[in-house]
PDB file of C-alpha atoms and ligand atoms in Angstrom:
ATOM      1  CA  MET A 328       0.042  -0.093  -0.085  1.00  0.00           C
ATOM      2  CA  GLY A 329       1.203   3.404  -0.950  1.00  0.00           C
ATOM      3  CA  SER A 330       2.391   5.582   1.985  1.00  0.00           C
ATOM      4  CA  LEU A 331      -0.156   8.702   1.181  1.00  0.00           C
ATOM      5  CA  VAL A 332      -3.211   6.368   2.084  1.00  0.00           C
ATOM      6  CA  ARG A 333      -5.666   7.800   4.326  1.00  0.00           C
ATOM      7  CA  CYS A 334      -8.013   6.242   7.083  1.00  0.00           C
ATOM      8  CA  SER A 335     -11.489   5.998   5.721  1.00  0.00           C
ATOM      9  CA  SER A 336     -12.346   7.222   9.160  1.00  0.00           C
ATOM     10  CA  CYS A 337      -9.736   9.887  10.388  1.00  0.00           C
ATOM     11  CA  ALA A 338      -6.891  11.707   8.740  1.00  0.00           C
ATOM     12  CA  ALA A 339      -4.003   9.509   9.737  1.00  0.00           C
ATOM     13  CA  GLU A 340      -2.276   7.351   7.396  1.00  0.00           C
ATOM     14  CA  ALA A 341      -3.477   3.838   6.918  1.00  0.00           C
ATOM     15  CA  VAL A 342      -1.456   0.632   7.334  1.00  0.00           C
ATOM     16  CA  ILE A 343      -4.203  -1.960   5.779  1.00  0.00           C
ATOM     17  CA  ASP A 344      -7.041  -2.035   3.306  1.00  0.00           C
ATOM     18  CA  GLN A 345     -10.019  -4.009   3.553  1.00  0.00           C
ATOM     19  CA  PRO A 346     -11.127  -4.491  -0.099  1.00  0.00           C
ATOM     20  CA  TYR A 347     -14.174  -6.533   1.117  1.00  0.00           C
ATOM     21  CA  ARG A 348     -15.395  -3.093   2.636  1.00  0.00           C
ATOM     22  CA  GLY A 349     -13.765  -0.407   0.533  1.00  0.00           C
ATOM     23  CA  THR A 350     -12.216   0.858   3.332  1.00  0.00           C
ATOM     24  CA  HIS A 351      -8.389   2.024   4.483  1.00  0.00           C
ATOM     25  CA  LEU A 352      -7.798   1.882   8.143  1.00  0.00           C
ATOM     26  CA  CYS A 353      -5.396   3.655  10.612  1.00  0.00           C
ATOM     27  CA  PRO A 354      -3.743   1.697  13.307  1.00  0.00           C
ATOM     28  CA  ALA A 355      -6.388   2.966  16.294  1.00  0.00           C
ATOM     29  CA  HIS A 356      -9.591   2.494  14.233  1.00  0.00           C
ATOM     30  CA  PHE A 357      -8.315  -0.640  12.761  1.00  0.00           C
ATOM     31  CA  ARG A 358      -7.722  -2.181  16.337  1.00  0.00           C
ATOM     32  CA  GLU A 359     -11.437  -1.050  17.136  1.00  0.00           C
ATOM     33  CA  SER A 360     -12.964  -2.712  14.193  1.00  0.00           C
ATOM     34  CA  VAL A 361     -10.985  -6.117  15.592  1.00  0.00           C
ATOM     35  CA  ASP A 362     -12.707  -5.402  19.110  1.00  0.00           C
ATOM     36  CA  GLU A 363     -15.895  -4.649  17.801  1.00  0.00           C
ATOM     37  CA  ARG A 364     -16.145  -7.291  15.343  1.00  0.00           C
ATOM     38  CA  VAL A 365     -14.736 -10.101  17.819  1.00  0.00           C
ATOM     39  CA  ARG A 366     -17.187  -8.640  20.598  1.00  0.00           C
ATOM     40  CA  ARG A 367     -19.833  -9.174  18.344  1.00  0.00           C
ATOM     41  CA  GLU A 368     -19.182 -12.507  17.386  1.00  0.00           C
ATOM     42  CA  MET A 369     -18.750 -13.422  21.313  1.00  0.00           C
ATOM     43  CA  HIS A 370     -21.794 -11.842  21.989  1.00  0.00           C
ATOM     44  CA  ARG A 371     -23.707 -14.011  19.112  1.00  0.00           C
ATOM     45  CA  GLN A 372     -21.869 -17.203  19.897  1.00  0.00           C
ATOM     46  CA  LEU A 373     -22.310 -17.410  23.272  1.00  0.00           C
ATOM     47  CA  PRO A 374     -25.094 -15.629  24.422  1.00  0.00           C
ATOM     48  CA  ARG A 375     -26.542 -15.186  27.986  1.00  0.00           C
ATOM     49  CA  PHE A 376     -23.239 -16.190  29.169  1.00  0.00           C
ATOM     50  CA  GLY A 377     -23.613 -15.530  32.785  1.00  0.00           C
ATOM     51  CA  GLY A 378     -20.800 -17.509  34.157  1.00  0.00           C
ATOM     52  CA  GLY A 379     -18.444 -20.138  34.257  1.00  0.00           C
ATOM     53  CA  THR A 380     -15.112 -21.685  32.639  1.00  0.00           C
ATOM     54  CA  VAL A 381     -14.217 -20.500  29.145  1.00  0.00           C
ATOM     55  CA  ALA A 382     -10.870 -22.489  28.401  1.00  0.00           C
ATOM     56  CA  VAL A 383      -8.691 -20.962  25.194  1.00  0.00           C
ATOM     57  CA  ALA A 384      -7.398 -23.476  22.829  1.00  0.00           C
ATOM     58  CA  LEU A 385      -3.628 -21.878  22.599  1.00  0.00           C
ATOM     59  CA  SER A 386      -1.244 -22.852  20.354  1.00  0.00           C
ATOM     60  CA  GLY A 387       1.227 -20.084  20.569  1.00  0.00           C
ATOM     61  CA  GLY A 388       0.454 -18.916  16.931  1.00  0.00           C
ATOM     62  CA  LYS A 389      -0.834 -15.548  16.148  1.00  0.00           C
ATOM     63  CA  ASP A 390      -4.525 -16.541  15.860  1.00  0.00           C
ATOM     64  CA  SER A 391      -4.854 -18.311  19.340  1.00  0.00           C
ATOM     65  CA  GLY A 392      -2.753 -15.554  20.925  1.00  0.00           C
ATOM     66  CA  VAL A 393      -5.107 -12.610  19.599  1.00  0.00           C
ATOM     67  CA  ALA A 394      -7.768 -15.254  20.826  1.00  0.00           C
ATOM     68  CA  LEU A 395      -6.949 -15.587  24.135  1.00  0.00           C
ATOM     69  CA  ALA A 396      -6.072 -11.911  24.493  1.00  0.00           C
ATOM     70  CA  LEU A 397      -9.436 -10.757  23.082  1.00  0.00           C
ATOM     71  CA  THR A 398     -11.262 -13.376  25.290  1.00  0.00           C
ATOM     72  CA  HIS A 399      -9.468 -12.455  28.239  1.00  0.00           C
ATOM     73  CA  ARG A 400     -10.180  -8.807  27.653  1.00  0.00           C
ATOM     74  CA  TYR A 401     -13.916  -9.464  26.942  1.00  0.00           C
ATOM     75  CA  PHE A 402     -14.929 -11.166  30.564  1.00  0.00           C
ATOM     76  CA  ARG A 403     -12.128  -8.848  32.354  1.00  0.00           C
ATOM     77  CA  ARG A 404     -14.893  -7.329  34.110  1.00  0.00           C
ATOM     78  CA  ARG A 405     -16.808 -10.522  34.654  1.00  0.00           C
ATOM     79  CA  PRO A 406     -15.495 -11.989  37.878  1.00  0.00           C
ATOM     80  CA  THR A 407     -18.121 -15.062  37.523  1.00  0.00           C
ATOM     81  CA  VAL A 408     -16.065 -15.917  34.373  1.00  0.00           C
ATOM     82  CA  ARG A 409     -12.716 -17.708  34.925  1.00  0.00           C
ATOM     83  CA  VAL A 410     -10.347 -17.626  31.524  1.00  0.00           C
ATOM     84  CA  VAL A 411      -7.903 -20.495  31.399  1.00  0.00           C
ATOM     85  CA  ALA A 412      -5.591 -21.781  28.202  1.00  0.00           C
ATOM     86  CA  ILE A 413      -5.107 -25.153  27.189  1.00  0.00           C
ATOM     87  CA  SER A 414      -1.853 -26.169  25.048  1.00  0.00           C
ATOM     88  CA  VAL A 415      -1.309 -29.563  23.270  1.00  0.00           C
ATOM     89  CA  ASP A 416       2.380 -30.542  22.664  1.00  0.00           C
ATOM     90  CA  GLU A 417       1.681 -33.071  19.718  1.00  0.00           C
ATOM     91  CA  GLY A 418       5.590 -34.094  19.901  1.00  0.00           C
ATOM     92  CA  ILE A 419       6.768 -31.841  16.540  1.00  0.00           C
ATOM     93  CA  GLN A 420      10.487 -31.667  16.961  1.00  0.00           C
ATOM     94  CA  GLY A 421      11.723 -28.343  16.049  1.00  0.00           C
ATOM     95  CA  TYR A 422       8.487 -26.534  16.305  1.00  0.00           C
ATOM     96  CA  ARG A 423       6.474 -26.885  19.386  1.00  0.00           C
ATOM     97  CA  ALA A 424       8.924 -25.770  21.794  1.00  0.00           C
ATOM     98  CA  GLY A 425       9.054 -22.616  20.163  1.00  0.00           C
ATOM     99  CA  THR A 426       5.235 -22.221  19.993  1.00  0.00           C
ATOM    100  CA  LEU A 427       4.867 -23.429  23.850  1.00  0.00           C
ATOM    101  CA  ARG A 428       7.615 -20.838  24.914  1.00  0.00           C
ATOM    102  CA  ALA A 429       5.356 -18.009  23.328  1.00  0.00           C
ATOM    103  CA  ALA A 430       1.924 -19.626  24.974  1.00  0.00           C
ATOM    104  CA  GLN A 431       3.828 -19.451  28.117  1.00  0.00           C
ATOM    105  CA  ALA A 432       5.312 -15.910  27.696  1.00  0.00           C
ATOM    106  CA  LEU A 433       1.409 -14.395  26.858  1.00  0.00           C
ATOM    107  CA  THR A 434      -0.503 -16.605  29.436  1.00  0.00           C
ATOM    108  CA  THR A 435       2.156 -15.022  32.112  1.00  0.00           C
ATOM    109  CA  ALA A 436       1.858 -11.825  30.916  1.00  0.00           C
ATOM    110  CA  LEU A 437      -1.903 -11.968  31.294  1.00  0.00           C
ATOM    111  CA  GLY A 438      -1.913 -13.947  34.130  1.00  0.00           C
ATOM    112  CA  VAL A 439      -3.977 -16.885  33.060  1.00  0.00           C
ATOM    113  CA  GLU A 440      -4.020 -20.446  33.970  1.00  0.00           C
ATOM    114  CA  HIS A 441      -2.135 -22.559  31.551  1.00  0.00           C
ATOM    115  CA  THR A 442      -2.610 -26.304  31.123  1.00  0.00           C
ATOM    116  CA  VAL A 443       0.085 -28.194  28.688  1.00  0.00           C
ATOM    117  CA  VAL A 444      -1.195 -31.493  27.617  1.00  0.00           C
ATOM    118  CA  SER A 445       1.274 -33.573  25.678  1.00  0.00           C
ATOM    119  CA  ALA A 446       0.173 -36.400  23.431  1.00  0.00           C
ATOM    120  CA  ARG A 447       2.807 -38.613  24.550  1.00  0.00           C
ATOM    121  CA  ASP A 448       1.327 -38.930  27.826  1.00  0.00           C
ATOM    122  CA  ALA A 449      -2.025 -38.995  26.791  1.00  0.00           C
ATOM    123  CA  ILE A 450      -2.283 -41.451  23.934  1.00  0.00           C
ATOM    124  CA  GLY A 451       1.370 -42.824  24.110  1.00  0.00           C
ATOM    125  CA  THR A 452       2.397 -41.520  20.974  1.00  0.00           C
ATOM    126  CA  THR A 453       3.708 -38.416  19.076  1.00  0.00           C
ATOM    127  CA  ILE A 454       3.102 -36.690  15.621  1.00  0.00           C
ATOM    128  CA  ASP A 455       6.690 -37.186  14.625  1.00  0.00           C
ATOM    129  CA  ARG A 456       6.715 -40.785  15.578  1.00  0.00           C
ATOM    130  CA  ALA A 457       3.159 -41.697  13.791  1.00  0.00           C
ATOM    131  CA  VAL A 458       5.139 -39.811  10.618  1.00  0.00           C
ATOM    132  CA  ALA A 459       7.907 -42.251  10.526  1.00  0.00           C
ATOM    133  CA  ASP A 460       5.333 -44.886  11.640  1.00  0.00           C
ATOM    134  CA  LEU A 461       3.185 -44.149   8.274  1.00  0.00           C
ATOM    135  CA  PRO A 462       4.812 -42.692   6.026  1.00  0.00           C
ATOM    136  CA  GLY A 463       2.268 -42.343   3.497  1.00  0.00           C
ATOM    137  CA  THR A 464      -0.329 -40.629   5.668  1.00  0.00           C
ATOM    138  CA  ILE A 465      -1.010 -36.804   5.652  1.00  0.00           C
ATOM    139  CA  PRO A 466       0.092 -35.703   9.030  1.00  0.00           C
ATOM    140  CA  CYS A 467      -2.581 -33.205   9.833  1.00  0.00           C
ATOM    141  CA  SER A 468      -5.368 -35.868   9.540  1.00  0.00           C
ATOM    142  CA  PHE A 469      -4.439 -37.635  12.573  1.00  0.00           C
ATOM    143  CA  CYS A 470      -2.669 -34.546  14.207  1.00  0.00           C
ATOM    144  CA  GLY A 471      -5.565 -32.843  13.856  1.00  0.00           C
ATOM    145  CA  VAL A 472      -8.085 -35.433  15.249  1.00  0.00           C
ATOM    146  CA  TRP A 473      -6.080 -36.075  18.140  1.00  0.00           C
ATOM    147  CA  ARG A 474      -6.046 -32.567  18.965  1.00  0.00           C
ATOM    148  CA  ARG A 475      -9.215 -31.835  19.047  1.00  0.00           C
ATOM    149  CA  GLN A 476     -10.228 -34.929  20.838  1.00  0.00           C
ATOM    150  CA  LEU A 477      -7.195 -34.075  23.716  1.00  0.00           C
ATOM    151  CA  LEU A 478      -8.640 -30.372  23.571  1.00  0.00           C
ATOM    152  CA  ASN A 479     -12.228 -31.745  24.529  1.00  0.00           C
ATOM    153  CA  ARG A 480     -10.715 -33.742  27.126  1.00  0.00           C
ATOM    154  CA  ALA A 481      -8.732 -31.161  28.758  1.00  0.00           C
ATOM    155  CA  ALA A 482     -11.241 -28.155  28.607  1.00  0.00           C
ATOM    156  CA  ARG A 483     -13.721 -31.088  30.231  1.00  0.00           C
ATOM    157  CA  GLY A 484     -11.180 -31.758  32.985  1.00  0.00           C
ATOM    158  CA  VAL A 485     -11.172 -28.047  34.031  1.00  0.00           C
ATOM    159  CA  GLY A 486     -14.661 -27.585  33.970  1.00  0.00           C
ATOM    160  CA  ALA A 487     -15.187 -25.605  30.901  1.00  0.00           C
ATOM    161  CA  ASP A 488     -18.436 -24.161  29.349  1.00  0.00           C
ATOM    162  CA  ALA A 489     -17.130 -23.076  26.388  1.00  0.00           C
ATOM    163  CA  LEU A 490     -14.078 -23.869  24.229  1.00  0.00           C
ATOM    164  CA  VAL A 491     -12.511 -20.927  22.368  1.00  0.00           C
ATOM    165  CA  LEU A 492     -10.313 -21.669  19.203  1.00  0.00           C
ATOM    166  CA  GLY A 493      -8.574 -19.212  17.268  1.00  0.00           C
ATOM    167  CA  PHE A 494      -9.917 -20.157  13.599  1.00  0.00           C
ATOM    168  CA  ASN A 495      -9.950 -16.853  11.545  1.00  0.00           C
ATOM    169  CA  LEU A 496     -12.185 -15.928   8.272  1.00  0.00           C
ATOM    170  CA  ASP A 497      -9.660 -17.639   6.141  1.00  0.00           C
ATOM    171  CA  ASP A 498      -9.792 -20.878   7.987  1.00  0.00           C
ATOM    172  CA  LEU A 499     -13.155 -21.068   8.491  1.00  0.00           C
ATOM    173  CA  ALA A 500     -13.842 -20.212   4.983  1.00  0.00           C
ATOM    174  CA  GLN A 501     -11.422 -22.747   3.753  1.00  0.00           C
ATOM    175  CA  THR A 502     -13.279 -25.290   6.162  1.00  0.00           C
ATOM    176  CA  VAL A 503     -16.774 -24.390   4.383  1.00  0.00           C
ATOM    177  CA  LEU A 504     -15.505 -25.382   0.823  1.00  0.00           C
ATOM    178  CA  MET A 505     -13.217 -28.243   1.640  1.00  0.00           C
ATOM    179  CA  ASN A 506     -16.842 -29.690   3.026  1.00  0.00           C
ATOM    180  CA  LEU A 507     -18.613 -28.725   0.472  1.00  0.00           C
ATOM    181  CA  VAL A 508     -16.320 -30.134  -2.222  1.00  0.00           C
ATOM    182  CA  HIS A 509     -16.281 -33.513  -0.225  1.00  0.00           C
ATOM    183  CA  GLY A 510     -20.094 -33.471  -0.007  1.00  0.00           C
ATOM    184  CA  ASP A 511     -19.449 -33.922   3.650  1.00  0.00           C
ATOM    185  CA  LEU A 512     -22.732 -32.629   5.225  1.00  0.00           C
ATOM    186  CA  ASP A 513     -22.087 -34.106   8.918  1.00  0.00           C
ATOM    187  CA  ARG A 514     -18.651 -32.211   9.241  1.00  0.00           C
ATOM    188  CA  LEU A 515     -20.264 -29.064   7.511  1.00  0.00           C
ATOM    189  CA  VAL A 516     -23.128 -29.157  10.400  1.00  0.00           C
ATOM    190  CA  ARG A 517     -20.269 -29.850  12.745  1.00  0.00           C
ATOM    191  CA  MET A 518     -18.193 -27.005  12.433  1.00  0.00           C
ATOM    192  CA  ALA A 519     -17.529 -24.398  15.393  1.00  0.00           C
ATOM    193  CA  PRO A 520     -19.543 -22.398  16.076  1.00  0.00           C
ATOM    194  CA  HIS A 521     -21.626 -24.874  17.617  1.00  0.00           C
ATOM    195  CA  ARG A 522     -25.200 -24.357  18.039  1.00  0.00           C
ATOM    196  CA  VAL A 523     -26.002 -27.461  19.707  1.00  0.00           C
ATOM    197  CA  ARG A 524     -24.753 -28.604  22.802  1.00  0.00           C
ATOM    198  CA  GLN A 525     -23.762 -32.419  22.361  1.00  0.00           C
ATOM    199  CA  PRO A 526     -23.076 -34.796  25.701  1.00  0.00           C
ATOM    200  CA  GLY A 527     -19.400 -34.936  26.193  1.00  0.00           C
ATOM    201  CA  LEU A 528     -18.196 -32.468  24.079  1.00  0.00           C
ATOM    202  CA  VAL A 529     -17.305 -29.027  25.307  1.00  0.00           C
ATOM    203  CA  PRO A 530     -19.198 -26.227  22.858  1.00  0.00           C
ATOM    204  CA  ARG A 531     -16.797 -24.465  20.010  1.00  0.00           C
ATOM    205  CA  VAL A 532     -16.598 -20.976  19.928  1.00  0.00           C
ATOM    206  CA  ALA A 533     -14.809 -19.115  17.089  1.00  0.00           C
ATOM    207  CA  PRO A 534     -14.594 -15.365  17.885  1.00  0.00           C
ATOM    208  CA  LEU A 535     -11.869 -14.532  15.125  1.00  0.00           C
ATOM    209  CA  ALA A 536     -14.770 -15.911  12.433  1.00  0.00           C
ATOM    210  CA  ARG A 537     -14.956 -12.171  10.913  1.00  0.00           C
ATOM    211  CA  VAL A 538     -11.610 -11.231  11.123  1.00  0.00           C
ATOM    212  CA  PRO A 539      -9.282 -12.305   8.053  1.00  0.00           C
ATOM    213  CA  GLU A 540      -5.578 -13.590   8.311  1.00  0.00           C
ATOM    214  CA  ARG A 541      -3.674 -10.855   7.545  1.00  0.00           C
ATOM    215  CA  GLU A 542      -5.754  -8.539  10.294  1.00  0.00           C
ATOM    216  CA  VAL A 543      -5.050 -11.385  12.868  1.00  0.00           C
ATOM    217  CA  TYR A 544      -1.740 -10.880  12.278  1.00  0.00           C
ATOM    218  CA  LEU A 545      -1.483  -6.738  12.029  1.00  0.00           C
ATOM    219  CA  TYR A 546      -3.385  -6.717  15.284  1.00  0.00           C
ATOM    220  CA  ALA A 547      -1.077  -9.145  16.997  1.00  0.00           C
ATOM    221  CA  ARG A 548       2.044  -6.720  16.013  1.00  0.00           C
ATOM    222  CA  LEU A 549       0.009  -3.542  16.383  1.00  0.00           C
ATOM    223  CA  LYS A 550      -0.545  -5.111  20.101  1.00  0.00           C
ATOM    224  CA  GLY A 551       2.541  -6.672  20.787  1.00  0.00           C
ATOM    225  CA  ILE A 552       0.823  -9.828  21.427  1.00  0.00           C
ATOM    226  CA  PRO A 553       3.653 -12.599  21.878  1.00  0.00           C
ATOM    227  CA  PHE A 554       3.552 -15.252  19.191  1.00  0.00           C
ATOM    228  CA  ASP A 555       5.951 -17.922  17.690  1.00  0.00           C
ATOM    229  CA  HIS A 556       6.385 -17.440  13.600  1.00  0.00           C
ATOM    230  CA  GLY A 557       7.383 -20.857  12.959  1.00  0.00           C
ATOM    231  CA  GLU A 558       5.845 -22.968  10.723  1.00  0.00           C
ATOM    232  CA  CYS A 559       4.946 -27.081  11.090  1.00  0.00           C
ATOM    233  CA  PRO A 560       7.642 -28.795   9.183  1.00  0.00           C
ATOM    234  CA  HIS A 561       4.271 -31.548   8.186  1.00  0.00           C
ATOM    235  CA  ALA A 562       2.482 -28.486   7.031  1.00  0.00           C
ATOM    236  CA  GLY A 563       3.881 -28.610   3.435  1.00  0.00           C
ATOM    237  CA  ARG A 564       1.578 -31.915   3.240  1.00  0.00           C
ATOM    238  CA  ALA A 565      -1.995 -30.455   4.637  1.00  0.00           C
ATOM    239  CA  ALA A 566      -4.887 -31.290   2.114  1.00  0.00           C
ATOM    240  CA  ARG A 567      -6.328 -28.151   3.456  1.00  0.00           C
ATOM    241  CA  ASN A 568      -3.144 -26.114   1.112  1.00  0.00           C
ATOM    242  CA  LEU A 569      -5.212 -26.338  -2.047  1.00  0.00           C
ATOM    243  CA  PHE A 570      -7.828 -24.651  -0.685  1.00  0.00           C
ATOM    244  CA  ARG A 571      -6.168 -21.918   1.250  1.00  0.00           C
ATOM    245  CA  GLU A 572      -5.107 -21.220  -2.529  1.00  0.00           C
ATOM    246  CA  MET A 573      -8.691 -21.271  -3.920  1.00  0.00           C
ATOM    247  CA  VAL A 574     -10.043 -19.227  -1.270  1.00  0.00           C
ATOM    248  CA  TRP A 575      -6.943 -16.461  -1.600  1.00  0.00           C
ATOM    249  CA  GLN A 576      -7.308 -16.482  -5.691  1.00  0.00           C
ATOM    250  CA  LEU A 577     -11.222 -16.180  -5.357  1.00  0.00           C
ATOM    251  CA  GLU A 578     -11.028 -13.526  -2.631  1.00  0.00           C
ATOM    252  CA  GLU A 579      -8.358 -11.756  -4.934  1.00  0.00           C
ATOM    253  CA  ALA A 580     -10.737 -11.749  -8.017  1.00  0.00           C
ATOM    254  CA  GLN A 581     -13.916 -11.299  -5.665  1.00  0.00           C
ATOM    255  CA  PRO A 582     -13.699  -9.693  -2.601  1.00  0.00           C
ATOM    256  CA  GLY A 583     -16.269 -10.532   0.324  1.00  0.00           C
ATOM    257  CA  THR A 584     -15.468 -14.147  -1.210  1.00  0.00           C
ATOM    258  CA  ARG A 585     -14.930 -15.583   2.315  1.00  0.00           C
ATOM    259  CA  GLN A 586     -17.558 -13.502   3.948  1.00  0.00           C
ATOM    260  CA  SER A 587     -20.045 -15.011   1.124  1.00  0.00           C
ATOM    261  CA  LEU A 588     -18.880 -18.930   2.079  1.00  0.00           C
ATOM    262  CA  LEU A 589     -19.929 -17.975   5.701  1.00  0.00           C
ATOM    263  CA  ARG A 590     -22.816 -16.407   5.149  1.00  0.00           C
ATOM    264  CA  THR A 591     -23.597 -19.663   3.302  1.00  0.00           C
ATOM    265  CA  HIS A 592     -22.525 -22.044   5.847  1.00  0.00           C
ATOM    266  CA  ASP A 593     -24.694 -20.300   8.662  1.00  0.00           C
ATOM    267  CA  ARG A 594     -27.662 -19.744   6.500  1.00  0.00           C
ATOM    268  CA  LEU A 595     -27.344 -23.568   5.564  1.00  0.00           C
ATOM    269  CA  VAL A 596     -27.184 -24.436   8.858  1.00  0.00           C
ATOM    270  CA  THR A 597     -29.970 -22.390  10.561  1.00  0.00           C
ATOM    271  CA  ARG A 598     -32.609 -22.583   7.874  1.00  0.00           C
ATOM    272  CA  PHE A 599     -31.860 -26.150   6.258  1.00  0.00           C
ATOM    273  CA  LEU A 600     -29.605 -28.412   8.232  1.00  0.00           C
ATOM    274  CA  ALA A 601     -30.991 -27.900  11.841  1.00  0.00           C
ATOM    275  CA  ASP A 602     -32.342 -31.326  12.309  1.00  0.00           C
ATOM    276  CA  GLU A 603     -29.130 -32.904  10.653  1.00  0.00           C
ATOM    277  CA  ALA A 604     -27.549 -31.578  13.662  1.00  0.00           C
ATOM    278  CA  ALA A 605     -29.661 -33.406  15.929  1.00  0.00           C
ATOM    279  CA  LEU A 606     -28.906 -36.355  13.784  1.00  0.00           C
ATOM    280  CA  VAL A 607     -25.232 -36.399  14.452  1.00  0.00           C
ATOM    281  CA  ALA A 608     -25.403 -36.441  18.500  1.00  0.00           C
ATOM    282  CA  PRO A 609     -22.898 -38.756  18.699  1.00  0.00           C
ATOM    283  CA  HIS A 610     -22.226 -42.082  20.605  1.00  0.00           C
ATOM    284  CA  ARG A 611     -19.496 -43.354  22.756  1.00  0.00           C
ATOM    285  CA  CYS A 612     -16.233 -44.594  21.390  1.00  0.00           C
ATOM    286  CA  ARG A 613     -15.799 -48.189  22.657  1.00  0.00           C
ATOM    287  CA  ALA A 614     -12.416 -47.702  23.483  1.00  0.00           C
ATOM    288  CA  CYS A 615     -11.521 -44.406  24.930  1.00  0.00           C
ATOM    289  CA  GLY A 616     -15.290 -43.474  25.488  1.00  0.00           C
ATOM    290  CA  GLU A 617     -15.171 -39.877  24.149  1.00  0.00           C
ATOM    291  CA  PRO A 618     -18.114 -38.865  22.144  1.00  0.00           C
ATOM    292  CA  SER A 619     -18.123 -40.362  18.418  1.00  0.00           C
ATOM    293  CA  THR A 620     -19.989 -40.560  15.557  1.00  0.00           C
ATOM    294  CA  GLY A 621     -19.524 -44.300  15.193  1.00  0.00           C
ATOM    295  CA  ASP A 622     -18.431 -47.262  17.119  1.00  0.00           C
ATOM    296  CA  LEU A 623     -14.861 -46.209  17.540  1.00  0.00           C
ATOM    297  CA  CYS A 624     -14.539 -42.710  17.210  1.00  0.00           C
ATOM    298  CA  ARG A 625     -11.616 -41.170  14.779  1.00  0.00           C
ATOM    299  CA  ALA A 626      -8.492 -40.604  16.948  1.00  0.00           C
ATOM    300  CA  CYS A 627      -9.190 -44.011  18.181  1.00  0.00           C
ATOM    301  CA  GLU A 628      -8.998 -45.441  14.415  1.00  0.00           C
ATOM    302  CA  TYR A 629      -6.065 -43.394  13.946  1.00  0.00           C
ATOM    303  CA  LEU A 630      -3.809 -45.231  17.203  1.00  0.00           C
ATOM    304  CA  GLU A 631      -5.235 -48.455  15.994  1.00  0.00           C
ATOM    305  CA  ILE A 632      -3.657 -47.846  12.476  1.00  0.00           C
ATOM    306  CA  ALA A 633      -0.329 -45.779  14.156  1.00  0.00           C
ATOM    307  CA  ARG A 634       0.384 -49.206  16.491  1.00  0.00           C
ATOM    308  CA  THR A 635       0.176 -51.410  13.285  1.00  0.00           C
ATOM    309  CA  PRO A 636       1.695 -49.807  10.323  1.00  0.00           C
ATOM    310  CA  PRO A 637       1.157 -51.456   6.866  1.00  0.00           C
ATOM    311  CA  LEU A 638       3.467 -53.978   5.741  1.00  0.00           C
ATOM    312  CA  THR A 639       6.393 -52.667   3.740  1.00  0.00           C
ATOM    313  CA  PRO A 640       7.105 -54.581   0.847  1.00  0.00           C
ATOM    314  CA  GLU A 641      10.367 -55.857   2.870  1.00  0.00           C
ATOM    315  CA  ALA A 642       8.457 -57.238   6.028  1.00  0.00           C
ATOM    316  CA  LEU A 643       6.394 -59.438   2.987  1.00  0.00           C
TER     317      LEU A 643
HETATM  318  S1  LIG B 445       0.715 -28.590  10.215  1.00  0.00           S
HETATM  319 FE1  LIG B 445      -0.913 -30.296  10.491  1.00  0.00          FE
HETATM  320  S2  LIG B 445       0.952 -31.563  11.717  1.00  0.00           S
HETATM  321 FE2  LIG B 445       1.756 -29.528  11.642  1.00  0.00          FE
HETATM  322  S3  LIG B 445       0.529 -28.624  13.938  1.00  0.00           S
HETATM  323 FE3  LIG B 445      -0.822 -28.387  11.833  1.00  0.00          FE
HETATM  324  S4  LIG B 445      -2.277 -30.101  11.915  1.00  0.00           S
HETATM  325 FE4  LIG B 445      -0.465 -31.268  13.303  1.00  0.00          FE
HETATM  326 ZN1  LIG B 446      -8.478   6.503  11.465  1.00  0.00          ZN
HETATM  327 ZN1  LIG B 447     -12.420 -43.002  20.847  1.00  0.00          ZN
END
């Protein structure tokens, strides 16, 4: 952006453009606009939340750092609400240690209680080990499933009434598109934020749902929120990468695409798929007892595969 662009709300120099709204904002008005969008989302997704425990999934990256800082701020004058942070250490060398340090720095600065759950202790394996055992599979599929389950268990363990996730507008738009392309209605309905409370599953809240990824990054920088810039060594193999690229291209060509995808999802779920939400009420997994859509939850399915790696040609 040229240095002479002025803020759409005052005479100060703009630091960001918002093509989807046709605006440019200075640091003060930009921060205000993020605060307001997050406040509205929090209010919409957690209506009439009088008191209780709100857990925030904190990876140590920019999104969850901003989600924690703003959740803490949103509830700061409500003594009946306790905010706690939960991090999962999946066991990814050269990546997770740095993000956990950033998570620790943020929780210490905010004075928020912080729990770290280790995959090695909880499920007896790590992502690095599973990647080595299962060279043909995409690490993010089992990593995401295991992390979701560990977060849910830990959130339940601290008595949480809600679990805040740092999903931004780009993440959610990609997920909507992915589920539509795969024709996966069940996952489309089960996406956060959760409208239906299911037994054993702490409802997930996504207060950054209306904030694009680059705005989350700028907000974290302007506010001095500590976060780690590192990228997971397995990220290049994520199935999501294709959809990230597609959403990016669509947004470039047609600003506002991400918001349209989210609006479409909202309308589909609230108007047409409401009964479907009741249909996906989970069973209990026969192995671990966690909520599951089938007899065995996906976390345990992946664990079974990881413990019995497929035969290699040498072993035949
Ligand atoms: S990029 Fe994939 S493997 Fe790495 S932490 Fe994220 S989900 Fe896990
Ligand atoms: Zn301004
Ligand atoms: Zn299970």
